[in-house]
mmCIF file of C-alpha atoms in Angstrom:
data_model
loop_
_atom_site.group_PDB
_atom_site.id
_atom_site.type_symbol
_atom_site.label_atom_id
_atom_site.label_comp_id
_atom_site.label_asym_id
_atom_site.label_seq_id
_atom_site.Cartn_x
_atom_site.Cartn_y
_atom_site.Cartn_z
ATOM 1 C CA MET A 1 -23.723 -20.969 -17.935
ATOM 2 C CA GLN A 2 -20.677 -19.597 -19.755
ATOM 3 C CA LEU A 3 -17.786 -20.266 -17.380
ATOM 4 C CA ASN A 4 -14.885 -19.048 -19.521
ATOM 5 C CA GLN A 5 -15.071 -15.393 -18.421
ATOM 6 C CA PHE A 6 -14.709 -16.411 -14.776
ATOM 7 C CA ILE A 7 -11.603 -18.550 -15.225
ATOM 8 C CA ASP A 8 -7.979 -17.658 -14.491
ATOM 9 C CA HIS A 9 -6.305 -20.414 -16.554
ATOM 10 C CA THR A 10 -3.484 -21.332 -14.201
ATOM 11 C CA LEU A 11 -0.088 -23.008 -14.415
ATOM 12 C CA LEU A 12 2.164 -22.512 -11.387
ATOM 13 C CA LYS A 13 3.810 -25.885 -10.891
ATOM 14 C CA PRO A 14 7.608 -25.663 -10.514
ATOM 15 C CA THR A 15 8.256 -27.865 -13.556
ATOM 16 C CA ALA A 16 6.349 -25.600 -15.988
ATOM 17 C CA THR A 17 8.557 -24.869 -19.011
ATOM 18 C CA PRO A 18 8.416 -21.900 -21.409
ATOM 19 C CA GLU A 19 6.703 -24.225 -23.918
ATOM 20 C CA ASP A 20 4.079 -25.155 -21.302
ATOM 21 C CA ILE A 21 3.365 -21.481 -20.636
ATOM 22 C CA GLU A 22 3.033 -20.783 -24.356
ATOM 23 C CA SER A 23 0.526 -23.650 -24.672
ATOM 24 C CA LEU A 24 -1.415 -22.310 -21.682
ATOM 25 C CA CYS A 25 -1.664 -18.862 -23.290
ATOM 26 C CA LYS A 26 -2.829 -20.327 -26.605
ATOM 27 C CA GLU A 27 -5.463 -22.382 -24.775
ATOM 28 C CA ALA A 28 -6.650 -19.231 -22.965
ATOM 29 C CA ILE A 29 -7.019 -17.420 -26.286
ATOM 30 C CA ALA A 30 -8.862 -20.355 -27.873
ATOM 31 C CA HIS A 31 -11.322 -20.693 -24.992
ATOM 32 C CA GLN A 32 -11.547 -16.928 -24.270
ATOM 33 C CA PHE A 33 -10.625 -17.274 -20.607
ATOM 34 C CA ILE A 34 -10.503 -13.982 -18.721
ATOM 35 C CA ALA A 35 -6.853 -14.423 -17.655
ATOM 36 C CA VAL A 36 -3.859 -16.698 -17.365
ATOM 37 C CA CYS A 37 -2.051 -16.952 -14.031
ATOM 38 C CA ILE A 38 1.646 -17.814 -14.353
ATOM 39 C CA PRO A 39 5.002 -17.423 -12.559
ATOM 40 C CA PRO A 40 6.639 -13.970 -12.875
ATOM 41 C CA SER A 41 9.662 -15.183 -14.839
ATOM 42 C CA TYR A 42 7.426 -16.023 -17.810
ATOM 43 C CA LEU A 43 5.536 -12.734 -18.038
ATOM 44 C CA LYS A 44 7.401 -11.272 -21.009
ATOM 45 C CA HIS A 45 7.090 -14.491 -22.991
ATOM 46 C CA ALA A 46 3.378 -14.790 -22.172
ATOM 47 C CA LYS A 47 2.764 -11.135 -23.047
ATOM 48 C CA SER A 48 4.142 -11.720 -26.528
ATOM 49 C CA VAL A 49 1.827 -14.705 -27.042
ATOM 50 C CA LEU A 50 -1.243 -12.860 -25.690
ATOM 51 C CA LYS A 51 -0.551 -9.513 -27.374
ATOM 52 C CA ASP A 52 -3.441 -9.590 -29.867
ATOM 53 C CA SER A 53 -5.970 -11.107 -27.450
ATOM 54 C CA ASN A 54 -8.238 -9.890 -24.655
ATOM 55 C CA VAL A 55 -6.771 -12.382 -22.162
ATOM 56 C CA LYS A 56 -5.384 -10.658 -19.077
ATOM 57 C CA LEU A 57 -2.005 -11.562 -17.635
ATOM 58 C CA ALA A 58 -1.925 -12.389 -13.910
ATOM 59 C CA THR A 59 1.085 -13.424 -11.847
ATOM 60 C CA VAL A 60 1.883 -14.387 -8.271
ATOM 61 C CA ILE A 61 3.839 -12.454 -5.656
ATOM 62 C CA GLY A 62 5.361 -13.808 -2.427
ATOM 63 C CA PHE A 63 4.342 -17.218 -3.711
ATOM 64 C CA PRO A 64 3.583 -19.744 -2.331
ATOM 65 C CA LEU A 65 4.596 -19.221 1.323
ATOM 66 C CA GLY A 66 4.052 -15.488 1.805
ATOM 67 C CA ALA A 67 6.913 -15.136 4.281
ATOM 68 C CA MET A 68 9.109 -12.721 2.315
ATOM 69 C CA THR A 69 9.646 -9.154 3.537
ATOM 70 C CA THR A 70 7.147 -6.508 2.502
ATOM 71 C CA GLU A 71 9.926 -4.746 0.593
ATOM 72 C CA ALA A 72 10.674 -7.893 -1.417
ATOM 73 C CA LYS A 73 7.001 -8.333 -2.287
ATOM 74 C CA VAL A 74 6.654 -4.687 -3.334
ATOM 75 C CA PHE A 75 9.726 -4.997 -5.558
ATOM 76 C CA GLU A 76 8.356 -8.217 -7.038
ATOM 77 C CA ALA A 77 5.000 -6.547 -7.760
ATOM 78 C CA LYS A 78 6.611 -3.528 -9.471
ATOM 79 C CA ASP A 79 8.868 -5.836 -11.467
ATOM 80 C CA ALA A 80 5.838 -7.876 -12.547
ATOM 81 C CA LEU A 81 4.079 -4.751 -13.815
ATOM 82 C CA ALA A 82 7.215 -3.697 -15.705
ATOM 83 C CA ASN A 83 7.166 -7.110 -17.402
ATOM 84 C CA GLY A 84 3.552 -6.805 -18.501
ATOM 85 C CA ALA A 85 1.347 -8.099 -15.670
ATOM 86 C CA ASP A 86 -2.236 -6.823 -15.536
ATOM 87 C CA GLU A 87 -3.113 -8.487 -12.229
ATOM 88 C CA ILE A 88 -1.232 -9.488 -9.078
ATOM 89 C CA ASP A 89 -2.126 -12.466 -6.858
ATOM 90 C CA MET A 90 -0.165 -11.989 -3.610
ATOM 91 C CA VAL A 91 0.195 -14.293 -0.615
ATOM 92 C CA ILE A 92 -0.207 -12.735 2.824
ATOM 93 C CA ASN A 93 2.288 -13.350 5.606
ATOM 94 C CA ILE A 94 0.366 -16.258 7.140
ATOM 95 C CA GLY A 95 2.560 -16.560 10.244
ATOM 96 C CA MET A 96 2.161 -12.876 11.076
ATOM 97 C CA LEU A 97 -1.612 -13.201 10.812
ATOM 98 C CA LYS A 98 -1.628 -16.294 13.037
ATOM 99 C CA GLY A 99 0.589 -14.421 15.508
ATOM 100 C CA GLY A 100 -2.090 -11.759 15.888
ATOM 101 C CA GLU A 101 -0.305 -9.204 13.694
ATOM 102 C CA ALA A 102 -3.265 -8.314 11.465
ATOM 103 C CA ASN A 103 -1.967 -4.743 11.197
ATOM 104 C CA TYR A 104 1.270 -6.012 9.634
ATOM 105 C CA VAL A 105 -0.756 -7.969 7.076
ATOM 106 C CA GLU A 106 -3.008 -5.004 6.319
ATOM 107 C CA ASN A 107 -0.057 -2.632 5.909
ATOM 108 C CA GLU A 108 1.705 -5.065 3.586
ATOM 109 C CA ILE A 109 -1.362 -5.435 1.366
ATOM 110 C CA ALA A 110 -1.759 -1.639 1.315
ATOM 111 C CA GLU A 111 1.897 -1.153 0.304
ATOM 112 C CA ILE A 112 1.526 -3.565 -2.609
ATOM 113 C CA LYS A 113 -1.760 -1.995 -3.712
ATOM 114 C CA LYS A 114 -0.106 1.430 -3.586
ATOM 115 C CA ALA A 115 2.767 0.123 -5.719
ATOM 116 C CA ILE A 116 0.490 -1.282 -8.435
ATOM 117 C CA GLY A 117 -2.110 1.507 -8.499
ATOM 118 C CA SER A 118 -5.149 0.717 -10.638
ATOM 119 C CA LYS A 119 -4.004 -2.819 -11.477
ATOM 120 C CA ILE A 120 -6.027 -5.643 -9.918
ATOM 121 C CA LEU A 121 -4.756 -6.995 -6.587
ATOM 122 C CA LYS A 122 -5.935 -10.405 -5.372
ATOM 123 C CA VAL A 123 -4.981 -11.329 -1.810
ATOM 124 C CA ILE A 124 -4.397 -15.027 -1.133
ATOM 125 C CA ILE A 125 -5.137 -15.793 2.526
ATOM 126 C CA GLU A 126 -4.439 -19.582 2.350
ATOM 127 C CA THR A 127 -7.586 -20.625 4.222
ATOM 128 C CA CYS A 128 -6.386 -24.177 4.942
ATOM 129 C CA TYR A 129 -4.022 -22.858 7.637
ATOM 130 C CA LEU A 130 -6.461 -20.455 9.312
ATOM 131 C CA THR A 131 -9.196 -20.595 11.933
ATOM 132 C CA ASP A 132 -12.498 -18.933 11.057
ATOM 133 C CA ALA A 133 -11.540 -15.928 13.184
ATOM 134 C CA GLU A 134 -8.219 -15.650 11.317
ATOM 135 C CA LYS A 135 -9.989 -15.929 7.955
ATOM 136 C CA GLU A 136 -12.252 -13.063 8.996
ATOM 137 C CA ALA A 137 -9.261 -10.996 10.150
ATOM 138 C CA ALA A 138 -7.461 -11.652 6.852
ATOM 139 C CA CYS A 139 -10.503 -10.603 4.814
ATOM 140 C CA GLU A 140 -10.908 -7.454 6.895
ATOM 141 C CA ALA A 141 -7.218 -6.616 6.399
ATOM 142 C CA ALA A 142 -7.593 -7.019 2.620
ATOM 143 C CA LEU A 143 -10.745 -4.894 2.593
ATOM 144 C CA ASN A 144 -9.169 -2.133 4.698
ATOM 145 C CA ALA A 145 -6.113 -2.116 2.403
ATOM 146 C CA ASN A 146 -8.286 -1.588 -0.704
ATOM 147 C CA ALA A 147 -7.561 -4.949 -2.302
ATOM 148 C CA ASP A 148 -9.744 -5.806 -5.286
ATOM 149 C CA PHE A 149 -10.140 -9.499 -4.472
ATOM 150 C CA VAL A 150 -9.660 -11.895 -1.602
ATOM 151 C CA LYS A 151 -8.614 -15.385 -2.726
ATOM 152 C CA THR A 152 -8.852 -18.709 -0.917
ATOM 153 C CA SER A 153 -5.676 -20.615 -1.696
ATOM 154 C CA THR A 154 -2.368 -20.995 -3.487
ATOM 155 C CA GLY A 155 -3.080 -24.591 -4.472
ATOM 156 C CA PHE A 156 0.168 -25.505 -2.691
ATOM 157 C CA GLY A 157 -1.171 -25.676 0.879
ATOM 158 C CA THR A 158 -2.835 -28.609 2.632
ATOM 159 C CA GLY A 159 -6.231 -27.797 1.101
ATOM 160 C CA GLY A 160 -7.980 -25.646 -1.486
ATOM 161 C CA ALA A 161 -11.226 -23.733 -1.718
ATOM 162 C CA THR A 162 -14.325 -24.844 0.199
ATOM 163 C CA PHE A 163 -17.910 -23.641 -0.031
ATOM 164 C CA GLU A 164 -17.854 -22.840 3.702
ATOM 165 C CA ASP A 165 -14.790 -20.617 3.364
ATOM 166 C CA VAL A 166 -16.245 -18.745 0.404
ATOM 167 C CA ASP A 167 -19.450 -18.191 2.390
ATOM 168 C CA LEU A 168 -17.427 -16.743 5.277
ATOM 169 C CA MET A 169 -15.347 -14.564 2.922
ATOM 170 C CA LYS A 170 -18.482 -13.249 1.219
ATOM 171 C CA ARG A 171 -19.906 -12.154 4.572
ATOM 172 C CA ILE A 172 -16.877 -9.887 5.109
ATOM 173 C CA ALA A 173 -16.345 -8.813 1.491
ATOM 174 C CA GLY A 174 -19.988 -8.022 0.728
ATOM 175 C CA ASP A 175 -20.054 -6.065 -2.513
ATOM 176 C CA LYS A 176 -16.918 -4.072 -1.621
ATOM 177 C CA MET A 177 -14.409 -6.744 -2.629
ATOM 178 C CA GLN A 178 -14.563 -9.633 -5.082
ATOM 179 C CA ILE A 179 -13.730 -13.265 -4.303
ATOM 180 C CA LYS A 180 -11.535 -15.726 -6.175
ATOM 181 C CA ALA A 181 -11.867 -19.411 -5.338
ATOM 182 C CA SER A 182 -8.853 -21.548 -6.189
ATOM 183 C CA GLY A 183 -7.495 -24.974 -5.365
ATOM 184 C CA GLY A 184 -9.283 -28.214 -6.205
ATOM 185 C CA ILE A 185 -11.894 -26.859 -8.645
ATOM 186 C CA LYS A 186 -11.957 -29.708 -11.136
ATOM 187 C CA ASP A 187 -15.551 -30.134 -12.323
ATOM 188 C CA ARG A 188 -18.293 -27.960 -13.773
ATOM 189 C CA GLU A 189 -20.804 -28.572 -10.993
ATOM 190 C CA THR A 190 -18.351 -27.365 -8.312
ATOM 191 C CA ALA A 191 -17.428 -24.309 -10.390
ATOM 192 C CA ILE A 192 -21.062 -23.301 -10.823
ATOM 193 C CA LYS A 193 -21.749 -23.711 -7.095
ATOM 194 C CA TYR A 194 -18.896 -21.273 -6.334
ATOM 195 C CA LEU A 195 -20.315 -18.732 -8.756
ATOM 196 C CA GLU A 196 -23.741 -19.086 -7.124
ATOM 197 C CA LEU A 197 -22.086 -18.344 -3.749
ATOM 198 C CA GLY A 198 -20.828 -15.030 -5.135
ATOM 199 C CA VAL A 199 -17.366 -15.861 -6.481
ATOM 200 C CA SER A 200 -16.328 -13.814 -9.532
ATOM 201 C CA ARG A 201 -13.091 -15.639 -10.419
ATOM 202 C CA LEU A 202 -12.088 -19.289 -10.451
ATOM 203 C CA GLY A 203 -8.403 -20.179 -10.316
ATOM 204 C CA THR A 204 -8.003 -23.608 -11.890
ATOM 205 C CA SER A 205 -5.743 -25.728 -14.063
ATOM 206 C CA SER A 206 -8.855 -27.633 -15.209
ATOM 207 C CA GLY A 207 -10.367 -24.725 -17.137
ATOM 208 C CA ILE A 208 -10.638 -26.540 -20.453
ATOM 209 C CA LYS A 209 -12.445 -29.449 -18.811
ATOM 210 C CA LEU A 210 -14.841 -27.027 -17.076
ATOM 211 C CA VAL A 211 -15.833 -25.275 -20.293
ATOM 212 C CA THR A 212 -15.914 -28.314 -22.599
ATOM 213 C CA SER A 213 -17.752 -30.765 -20.333
ATOM 214 C CA GLU A 214 -21.401 -30.982 -21.279
ATOM 215 C CA GLU A 215 -23.951 -29.242 -19.116
ATOM 216 C CA ASN A 216 -26.075 -31.603 -17.083
#
């Protein structure tokens, strides 16, 4: 199986330098990954490196805690588009969801989707902090708000993607919304299992290893 067109080649650690981002973009071009996922401050630099390639440019909004105001997230999303982003990975307000304020979460997602129009919106629900009922509520909020994807994790929480969570998310998303699994995907076998469960994107910093390791 060709994994490269499912991979968002990701570098979000706080110590990432401009040189690191440039290397990431060159790796994405070399391995024909579908996208890179980087911090917003590096979008212009990354755009210049990716300009003659088919690699899409994704960035993160309200990252990694999700607790900013809706207005701040909307501004951040518009700013990201102005700087060349093709796709937005946003973090929901986790505390609001856990407090029973699913409408707040849905409205916030809808505001960001409205702000970015036809650009891809991926909604990070940070599954490690949620009960199954909360995961379902988060997925329903994303679906109702016309998000393009629902995504498991930031990679900065207490846990990453799990097969069980993806299964649950797929039950809500059906074929109306795509799923991105991220956090802890470090080997080819795990990646393939996620794709078999219905995931259409993999967020990972181990992309090169996934595509260069020999098939069993």
